[in-house]
Coordinates of C-alpha atoms in Angstrom, one line a residue:
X1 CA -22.4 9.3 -13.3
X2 CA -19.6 9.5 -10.8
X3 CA -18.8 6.4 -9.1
X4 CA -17.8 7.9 -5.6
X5 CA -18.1 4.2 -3.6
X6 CA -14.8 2.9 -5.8
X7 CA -13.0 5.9 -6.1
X8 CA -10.3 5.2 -4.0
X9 CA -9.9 1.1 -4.8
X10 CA -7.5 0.2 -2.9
X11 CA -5.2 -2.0 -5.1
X12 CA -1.6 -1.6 -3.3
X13 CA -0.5 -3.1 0.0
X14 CA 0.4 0.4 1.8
X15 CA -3.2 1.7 1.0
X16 CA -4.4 -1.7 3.1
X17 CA -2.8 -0.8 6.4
X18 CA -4.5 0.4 9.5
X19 CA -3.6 3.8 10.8
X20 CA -1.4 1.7 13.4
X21 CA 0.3 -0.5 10.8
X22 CA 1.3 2.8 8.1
X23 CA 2.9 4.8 11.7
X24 CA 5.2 1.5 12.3
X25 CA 6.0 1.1 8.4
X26 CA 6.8 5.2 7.8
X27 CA 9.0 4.9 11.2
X28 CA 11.0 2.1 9.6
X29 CA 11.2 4.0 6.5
X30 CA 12.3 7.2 8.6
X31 CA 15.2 5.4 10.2
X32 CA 16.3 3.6 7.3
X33 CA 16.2 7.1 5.2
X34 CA 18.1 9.0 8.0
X35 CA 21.0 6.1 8.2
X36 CA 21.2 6.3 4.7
X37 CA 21.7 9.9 5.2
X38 CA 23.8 10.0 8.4
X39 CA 26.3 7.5 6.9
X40 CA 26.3 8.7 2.7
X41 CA 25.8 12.5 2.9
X42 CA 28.3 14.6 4.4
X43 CA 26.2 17.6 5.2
X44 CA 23.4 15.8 7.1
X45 CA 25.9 14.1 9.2
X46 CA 27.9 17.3 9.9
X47 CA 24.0 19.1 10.5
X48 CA 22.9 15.9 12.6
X49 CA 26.1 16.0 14.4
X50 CA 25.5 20.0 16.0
X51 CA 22.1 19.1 16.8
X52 CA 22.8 16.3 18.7
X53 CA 20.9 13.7 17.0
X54 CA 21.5 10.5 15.2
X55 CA 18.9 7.8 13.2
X56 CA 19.5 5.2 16.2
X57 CA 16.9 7.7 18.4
X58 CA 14.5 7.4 16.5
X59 CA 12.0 5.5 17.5
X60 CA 8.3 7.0 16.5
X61 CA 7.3 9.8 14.7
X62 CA 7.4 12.4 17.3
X63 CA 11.4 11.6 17.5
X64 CA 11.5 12.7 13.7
X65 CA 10.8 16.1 15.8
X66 CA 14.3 16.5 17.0
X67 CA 16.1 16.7 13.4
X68 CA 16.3 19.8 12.5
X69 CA 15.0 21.1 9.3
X70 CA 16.6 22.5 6.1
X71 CA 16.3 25.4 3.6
X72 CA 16.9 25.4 -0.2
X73 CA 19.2 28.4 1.6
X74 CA 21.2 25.8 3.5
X75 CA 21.7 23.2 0.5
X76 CA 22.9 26.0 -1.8
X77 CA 25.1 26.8 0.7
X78 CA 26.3 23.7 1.1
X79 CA 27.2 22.7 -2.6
X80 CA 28.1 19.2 -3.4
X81 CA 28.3 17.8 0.2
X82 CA 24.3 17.8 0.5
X83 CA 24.0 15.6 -2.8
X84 CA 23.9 11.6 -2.6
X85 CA 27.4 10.1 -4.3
X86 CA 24.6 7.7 -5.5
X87 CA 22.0 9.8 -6.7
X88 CA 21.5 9.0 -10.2
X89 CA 22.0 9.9 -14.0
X90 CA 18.9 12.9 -14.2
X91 CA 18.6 15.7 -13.2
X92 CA 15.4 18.2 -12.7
X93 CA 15.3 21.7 -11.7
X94 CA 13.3 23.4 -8.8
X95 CA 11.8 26.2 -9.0
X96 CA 13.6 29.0 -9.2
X97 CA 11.0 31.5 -8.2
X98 CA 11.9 30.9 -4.7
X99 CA 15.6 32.2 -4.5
X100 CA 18.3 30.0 -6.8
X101 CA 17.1 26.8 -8.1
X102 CA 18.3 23.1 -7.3
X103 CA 19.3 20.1 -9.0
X104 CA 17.3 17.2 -8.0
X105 CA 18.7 14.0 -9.0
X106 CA 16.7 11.0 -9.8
X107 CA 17.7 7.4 -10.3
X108 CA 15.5 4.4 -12.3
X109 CA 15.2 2.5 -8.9
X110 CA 13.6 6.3 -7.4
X111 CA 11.5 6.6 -11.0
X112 CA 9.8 3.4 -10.4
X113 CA 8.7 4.3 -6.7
X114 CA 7.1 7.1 -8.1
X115 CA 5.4 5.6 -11.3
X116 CA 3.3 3.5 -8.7
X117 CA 1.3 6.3 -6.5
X118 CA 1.3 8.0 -10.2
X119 CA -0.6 5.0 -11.2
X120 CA -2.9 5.2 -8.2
X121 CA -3.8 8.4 -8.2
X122 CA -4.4 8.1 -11.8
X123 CA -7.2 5.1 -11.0
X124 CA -8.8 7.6 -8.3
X125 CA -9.5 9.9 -10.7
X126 CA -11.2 7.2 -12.9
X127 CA -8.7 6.2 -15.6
X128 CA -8.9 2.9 -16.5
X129 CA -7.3 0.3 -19.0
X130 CA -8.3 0.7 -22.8
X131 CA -8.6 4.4 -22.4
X132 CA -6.7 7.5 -23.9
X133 CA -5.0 10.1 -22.0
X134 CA -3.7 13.1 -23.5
X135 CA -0.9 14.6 -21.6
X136 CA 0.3 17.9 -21.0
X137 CA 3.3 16.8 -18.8
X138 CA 5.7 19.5 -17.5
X139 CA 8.6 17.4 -18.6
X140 CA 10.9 19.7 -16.1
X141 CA 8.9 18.3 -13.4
X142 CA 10.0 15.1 -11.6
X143 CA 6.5 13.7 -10.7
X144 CA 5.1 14.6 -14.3
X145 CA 7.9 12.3 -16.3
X146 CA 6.1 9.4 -14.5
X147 CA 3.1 9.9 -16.0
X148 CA 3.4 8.2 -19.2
X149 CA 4.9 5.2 -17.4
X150 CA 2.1 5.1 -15.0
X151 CA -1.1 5.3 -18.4
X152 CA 1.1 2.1 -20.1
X153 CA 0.8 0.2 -17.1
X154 CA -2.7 1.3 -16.3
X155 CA -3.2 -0.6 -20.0
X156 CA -4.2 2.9 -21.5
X157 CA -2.6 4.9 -24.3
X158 CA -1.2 8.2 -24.5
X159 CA -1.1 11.4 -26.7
X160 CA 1.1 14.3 -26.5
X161 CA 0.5 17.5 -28.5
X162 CA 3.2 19.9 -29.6
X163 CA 3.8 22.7 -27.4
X164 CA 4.0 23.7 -24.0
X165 CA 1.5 25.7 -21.2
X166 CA 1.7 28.8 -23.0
X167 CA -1.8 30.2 -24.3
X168 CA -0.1 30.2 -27.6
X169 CA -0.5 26.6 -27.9
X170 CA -4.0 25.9 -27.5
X171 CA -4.5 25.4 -30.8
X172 CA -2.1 22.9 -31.1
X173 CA -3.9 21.1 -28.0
X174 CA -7.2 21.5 -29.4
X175 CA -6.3 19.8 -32.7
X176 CA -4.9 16.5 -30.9
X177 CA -8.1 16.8 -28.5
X178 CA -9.9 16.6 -31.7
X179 CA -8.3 14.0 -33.3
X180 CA -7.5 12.1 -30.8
X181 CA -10.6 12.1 -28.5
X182 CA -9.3 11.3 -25.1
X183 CA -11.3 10.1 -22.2
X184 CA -8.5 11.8 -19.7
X185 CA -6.6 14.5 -20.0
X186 CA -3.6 16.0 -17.2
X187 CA -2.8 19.8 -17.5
X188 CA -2.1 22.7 -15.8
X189 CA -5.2 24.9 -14.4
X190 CA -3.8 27.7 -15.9
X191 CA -3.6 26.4 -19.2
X192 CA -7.5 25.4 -19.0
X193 CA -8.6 28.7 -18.3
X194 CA -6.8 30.2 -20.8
X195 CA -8.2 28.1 -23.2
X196 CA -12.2 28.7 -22.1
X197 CA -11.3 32.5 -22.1
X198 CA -9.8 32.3 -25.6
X199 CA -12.7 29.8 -27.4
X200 CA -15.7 32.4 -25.6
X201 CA -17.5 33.3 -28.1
X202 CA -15.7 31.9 -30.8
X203 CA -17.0 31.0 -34.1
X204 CA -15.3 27.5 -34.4
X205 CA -17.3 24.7 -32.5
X206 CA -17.4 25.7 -28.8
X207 CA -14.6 23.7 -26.3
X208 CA -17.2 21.7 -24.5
X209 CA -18.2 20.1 -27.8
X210 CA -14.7 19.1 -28.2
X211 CA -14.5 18.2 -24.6
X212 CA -17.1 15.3 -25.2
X213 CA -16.2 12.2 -23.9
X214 CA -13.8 13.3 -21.6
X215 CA -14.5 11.6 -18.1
X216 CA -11.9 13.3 -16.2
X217 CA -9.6 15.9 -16.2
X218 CA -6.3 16.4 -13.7
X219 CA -5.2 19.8 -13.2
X220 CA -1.8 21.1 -11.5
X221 CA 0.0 25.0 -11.0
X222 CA -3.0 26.2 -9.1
X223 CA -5.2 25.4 -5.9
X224 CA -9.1 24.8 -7.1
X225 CA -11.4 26.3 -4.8
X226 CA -14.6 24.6 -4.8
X227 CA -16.2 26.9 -7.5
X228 CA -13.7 26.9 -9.5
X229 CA -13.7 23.1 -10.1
X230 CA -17.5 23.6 -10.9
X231 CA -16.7 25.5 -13.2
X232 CA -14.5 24.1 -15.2
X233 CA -16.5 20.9 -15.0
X234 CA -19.4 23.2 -16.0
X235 CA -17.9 25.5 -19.1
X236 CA -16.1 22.3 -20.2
X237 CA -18.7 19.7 -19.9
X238 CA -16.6 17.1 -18.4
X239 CA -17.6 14.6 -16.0
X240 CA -14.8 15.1 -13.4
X241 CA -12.2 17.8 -12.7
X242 CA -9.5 16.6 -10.1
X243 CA -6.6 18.3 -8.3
X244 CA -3.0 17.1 -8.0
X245 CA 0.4 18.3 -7.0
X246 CA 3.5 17.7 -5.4
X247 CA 7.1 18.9 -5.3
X248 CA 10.6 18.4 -6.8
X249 CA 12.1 17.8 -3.3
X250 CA 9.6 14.2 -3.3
X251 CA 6.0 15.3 -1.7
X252 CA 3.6 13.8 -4.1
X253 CA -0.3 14.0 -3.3
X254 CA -3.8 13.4 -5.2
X255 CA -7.1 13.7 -5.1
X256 CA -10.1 11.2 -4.7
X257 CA -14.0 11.7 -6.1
X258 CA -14.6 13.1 -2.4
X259 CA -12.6 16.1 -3.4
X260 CA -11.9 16.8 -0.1
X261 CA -8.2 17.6 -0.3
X262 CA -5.9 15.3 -2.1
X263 CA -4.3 12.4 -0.2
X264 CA -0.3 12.0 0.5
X265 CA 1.2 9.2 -1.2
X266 CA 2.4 7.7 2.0
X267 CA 5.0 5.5 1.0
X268 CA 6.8 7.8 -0.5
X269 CA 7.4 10.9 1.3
X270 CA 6.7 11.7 5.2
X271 CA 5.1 15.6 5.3
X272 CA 4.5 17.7 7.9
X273 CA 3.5 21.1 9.0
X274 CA 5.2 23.3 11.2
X275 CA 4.5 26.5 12.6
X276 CA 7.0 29.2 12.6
X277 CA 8.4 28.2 15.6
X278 CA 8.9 24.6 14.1
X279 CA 6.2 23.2 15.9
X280 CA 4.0 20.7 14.2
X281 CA 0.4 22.6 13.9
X282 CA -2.9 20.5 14.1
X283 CA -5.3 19.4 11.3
X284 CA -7.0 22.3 10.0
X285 CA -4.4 24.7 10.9
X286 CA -1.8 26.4 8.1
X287 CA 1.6 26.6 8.5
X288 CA 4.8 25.9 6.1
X289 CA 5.1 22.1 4.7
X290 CA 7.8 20.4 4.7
X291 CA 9.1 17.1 3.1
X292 CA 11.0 14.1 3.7
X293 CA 11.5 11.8 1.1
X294 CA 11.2 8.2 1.8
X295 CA 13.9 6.9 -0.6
X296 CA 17.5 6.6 -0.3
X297 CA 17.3 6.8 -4.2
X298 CA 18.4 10.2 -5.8
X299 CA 18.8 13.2 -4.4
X300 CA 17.9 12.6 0.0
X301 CA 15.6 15.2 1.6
X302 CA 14.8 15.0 5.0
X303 CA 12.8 17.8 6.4
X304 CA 13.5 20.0 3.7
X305 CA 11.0 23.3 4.4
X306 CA 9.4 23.9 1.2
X307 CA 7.8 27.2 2.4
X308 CA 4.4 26.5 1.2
X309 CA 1.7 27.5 2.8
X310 CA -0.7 23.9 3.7
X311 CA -2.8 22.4 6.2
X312 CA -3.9 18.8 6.7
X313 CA -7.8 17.9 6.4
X314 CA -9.0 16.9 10.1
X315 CA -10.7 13.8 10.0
X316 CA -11.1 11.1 8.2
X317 CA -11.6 10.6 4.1
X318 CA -15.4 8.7 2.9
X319 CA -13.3 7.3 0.6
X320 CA -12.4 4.8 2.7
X321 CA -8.5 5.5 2.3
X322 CA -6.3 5.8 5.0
X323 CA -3.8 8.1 3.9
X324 CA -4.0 11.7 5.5
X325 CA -5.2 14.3 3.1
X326 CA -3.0 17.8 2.6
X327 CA -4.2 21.2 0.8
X328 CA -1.5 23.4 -0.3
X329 CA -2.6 27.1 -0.5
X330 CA 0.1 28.7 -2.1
X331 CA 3.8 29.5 -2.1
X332 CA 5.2 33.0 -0.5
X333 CA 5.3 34.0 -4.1
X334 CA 1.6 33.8 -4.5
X335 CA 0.6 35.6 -1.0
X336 CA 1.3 38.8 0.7
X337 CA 1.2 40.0 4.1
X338 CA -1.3 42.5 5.2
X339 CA -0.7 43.9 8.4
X340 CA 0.5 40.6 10.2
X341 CA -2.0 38.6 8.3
X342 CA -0.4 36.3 5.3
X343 CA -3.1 36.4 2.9
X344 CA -3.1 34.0 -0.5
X345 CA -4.3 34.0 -3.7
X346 CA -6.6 31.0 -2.8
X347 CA -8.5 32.8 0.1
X348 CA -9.0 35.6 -2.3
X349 CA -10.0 33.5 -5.0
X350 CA -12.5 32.1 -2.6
X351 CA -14.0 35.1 -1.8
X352 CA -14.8 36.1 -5.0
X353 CA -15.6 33.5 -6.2
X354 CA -18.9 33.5 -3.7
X355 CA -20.3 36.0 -6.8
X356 CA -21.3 33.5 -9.6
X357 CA -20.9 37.1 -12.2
X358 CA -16.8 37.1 -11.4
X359 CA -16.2 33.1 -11.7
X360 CA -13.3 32.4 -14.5
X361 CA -11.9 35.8 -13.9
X362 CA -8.9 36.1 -13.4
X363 CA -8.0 37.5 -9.9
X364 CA -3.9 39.0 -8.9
X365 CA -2.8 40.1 -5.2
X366 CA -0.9 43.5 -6.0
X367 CA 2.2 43.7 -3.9
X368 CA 3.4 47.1 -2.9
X369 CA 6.7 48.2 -2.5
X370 CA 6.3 48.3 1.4
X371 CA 6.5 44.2 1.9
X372 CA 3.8 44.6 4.7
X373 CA 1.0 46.4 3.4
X374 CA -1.6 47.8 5.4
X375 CA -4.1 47.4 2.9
X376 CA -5.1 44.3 0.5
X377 CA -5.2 45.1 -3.3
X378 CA -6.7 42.9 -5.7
X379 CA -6.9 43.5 -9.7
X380 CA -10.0 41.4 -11.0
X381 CA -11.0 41.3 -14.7
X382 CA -13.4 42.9 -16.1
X383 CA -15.4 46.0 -15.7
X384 CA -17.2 46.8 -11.8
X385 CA -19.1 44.3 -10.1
X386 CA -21.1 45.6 -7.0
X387 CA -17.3 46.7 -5.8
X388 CA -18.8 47.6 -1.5
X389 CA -20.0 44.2 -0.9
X390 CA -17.0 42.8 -2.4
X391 CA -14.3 45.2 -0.3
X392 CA -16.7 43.9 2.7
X393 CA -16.6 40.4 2.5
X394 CA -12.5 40.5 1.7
X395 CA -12.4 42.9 4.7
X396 CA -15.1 40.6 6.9
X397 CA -13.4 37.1 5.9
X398 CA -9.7 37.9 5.8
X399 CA -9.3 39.8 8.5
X400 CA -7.9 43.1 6.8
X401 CA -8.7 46.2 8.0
X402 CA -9.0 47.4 4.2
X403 CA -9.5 46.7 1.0
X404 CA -9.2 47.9 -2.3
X405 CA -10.4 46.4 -5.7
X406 CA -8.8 47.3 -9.1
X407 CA -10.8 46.7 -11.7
X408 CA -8.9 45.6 -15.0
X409 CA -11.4 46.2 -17.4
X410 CA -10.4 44.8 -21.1
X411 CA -6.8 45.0 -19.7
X412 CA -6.3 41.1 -19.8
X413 CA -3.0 39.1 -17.7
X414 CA -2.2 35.7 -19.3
X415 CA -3.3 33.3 -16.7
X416 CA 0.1 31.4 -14.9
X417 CA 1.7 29.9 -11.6
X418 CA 2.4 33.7 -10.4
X419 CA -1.0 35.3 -8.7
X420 CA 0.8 37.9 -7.4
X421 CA 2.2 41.1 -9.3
X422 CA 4.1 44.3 -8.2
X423 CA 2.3 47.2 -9.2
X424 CA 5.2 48.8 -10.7
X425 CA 5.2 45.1 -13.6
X426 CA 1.8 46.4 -14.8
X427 CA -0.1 49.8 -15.5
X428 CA -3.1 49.5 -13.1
X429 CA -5.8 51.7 -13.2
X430 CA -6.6 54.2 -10.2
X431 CA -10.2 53.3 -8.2

């Protein structure tokens, strides 16, 4: 039974404060961050310095307005004069996918900031001491090296299985799932659905029998829709499926049993969205997200534009919590523009998804070589599946004038982070 009145307990001071109280402590945060900055960094000072602006304005969070943002573009350009002199012994890699990849460095004093929301996201999604997580953690991912740290302080135990996300190693995870019996398990979406396509029909003992016990799992690497959630909790017989995310430049958020959108960790990063004329956009309403780190640990980011696409929730959480809730849709690698319409992976997936017969397929965004299409291609697996009303409700819901759907048939694409394909990477068959 899901306990839905405790699931965000709120056991840290931040997640206490009123609305009032968290505006005056991030402000504090945001001027002690862009001192930091002003005074340690070279290339935020020089950048601060043509736009005019300087830590002692600000004053609220509509001051934080006037700094400009920044680009992966501009802190590759900039090479070493964008790091902190004090930004610790490890280093992590951002994704690359986006243009050339960073270095993010990471102190023990930064670590320990982020064990804690770790921690706390870890009790919304139901962990609790004396259990046994099994891990999948992305160990070239910041926010995933805290997880261990966070299930030894939780007072739980943890198991790792040999291997990585790749399909190839469900086998491996399935033996320590076996042996070990965990009650939570963290892994990537992808990974999952890999897994219930490769054990369908299988002869061995079908996954949701080795699932038993499992209260909650918490995915990563791909935005749940609603539907899909049920139906992982479904085909894997588990009593919870959460969402979680974050990025290597410090935005860290997770979900509650309300499943609403996940939360921001407020104390440690300020996010916001902007429009593309920089403009912050209201609740509800896409637009690119972008991070500032609230720690003068590591490598400083301070309104760094990540360029994925997210909108805040409007309103208020039942949980009870506080902290403002983000979605993030998708990166510009997983979406293409139609027309003057930016479409994701996500609202196709959601689409879809509205058939029960075409849940757990897997569903790609075909790019073509013109960068703005006029018409949106989606491959789907599997043979035909009442293919009008499906080109309808894409064409009715999104906004595109047309639609085309290639069916895959046995052709199967490993599930991964990408959703989006060239057509010339894969031999589609003609509608």
């Amino acid at each position: 039974m899901r306990d839905t009145a405790a699931s965000c307990a709120r056991n840290d001071v931040i997640e206490t404060l009123s609305g009032a109280q968290l505006t005056a402590w991030q402000t504090d945060r945001l001027r002690e961050v862009t001192s930091h900055a002003y005074r340690e960094v070279p290339f935020y000072r020089k950048l601060w310095d043509r736009a005019r602006v300087e830590p002692g304005m600000l004053r609220s969070l509509e001051d934080f307005a006037r700094f400009p943002t920044i680009s992966k573009h501009d802190l590759v350009q900039a090479g070493d004069c964008w790091t902190n002199p004090h930004q610790g012994p490890v280093a992590f890699s951002t994704r690359g996918t986006s243009g050339a990849p960073l270095l993010v460095w990471l102190s023990a004093e930064e670590e320990e900031a982020y064990i804690q929301p770790t921690m706390r996201g870890f009790r919304w999604a139901g962990f609790r001491s004396g259990m046994t997580a099994l891990l999948m953690s992305p160990v070239w991912h910041r926010l995933a090296a805290c997880e261990a740290h966070a299930i030894a302080r939780l007072g739980g135990r943890c198991a790792f299985f040999w291997g990585s996300m790749g399909s190839e190693f469900t086998d491996s995870f399935l033996h320590t799932l076996s042996s070990q019996r965990p009650e939570f398990i963290t892994t990537t979406a992808p990974f999952l659905l890999s897994l219930i396509r490769r054990s369908h029909g299988a002869t061995t003992r079908p996954t949701h029998e080795l699932f038993k016990g499992v209260r909650s799992v918490v995915v990563v690497g791909l935005p749940l829709t609603p539907r899909m959630r049920e139906f992982l909790r479904d085909r894997l017989e588990v009593e919870d499926v959460f969402e979680r995310g974050g990025t290597q430049e410090g935005a860290a958020i997770d979900e509650c049993r309300m499943h609403t959108a996940p939360h921001v960790h407020e104390d440690v990063c300020y996010l916001e969205v902007l429009d593309d004329a920089g403009i912050r956009v209201a609740p509800g309403v896409r637009g690119r997200l972008i991070v500032t780190k609230l720690s003068t640990a590591g490598s400083v980011f301070v309104r760094y534009d990540t360029e994925d696409i997210a909108a805040f929730a409007p309103g208020e959480c039942a949980c009870g919590c506080g902290f403002r809730r983000l979605k993030i849709y998708g990166r510009p690698e997983s979406s293409v523009l139609v027309g003057d319409r930016l479409i994701t992976a996500y609202d196709v997936r959601m689409c879809i998804e509205e058939d029960p017969a075409l849940l757990g397929r897997n569903v790609l965004l075909i790019r073509e070589a013109n960068a703005r299409a006029s018409v949106l291609t989606v491959a789907v697996e599997g043979e035909a599946h009442d293919s009008p009303q499906l080109q309808a409700r894409l064409r009715e819901q999104l906004g595109v004038a047309t639609a085309e759907i290639v069916w895959l048939g046995d052709l199967r694409v490993n599930w991964g982070f990408r959703q989006v394909l060239d057509r010339r990477e894969i031999q589609l068959p003609r509608s």
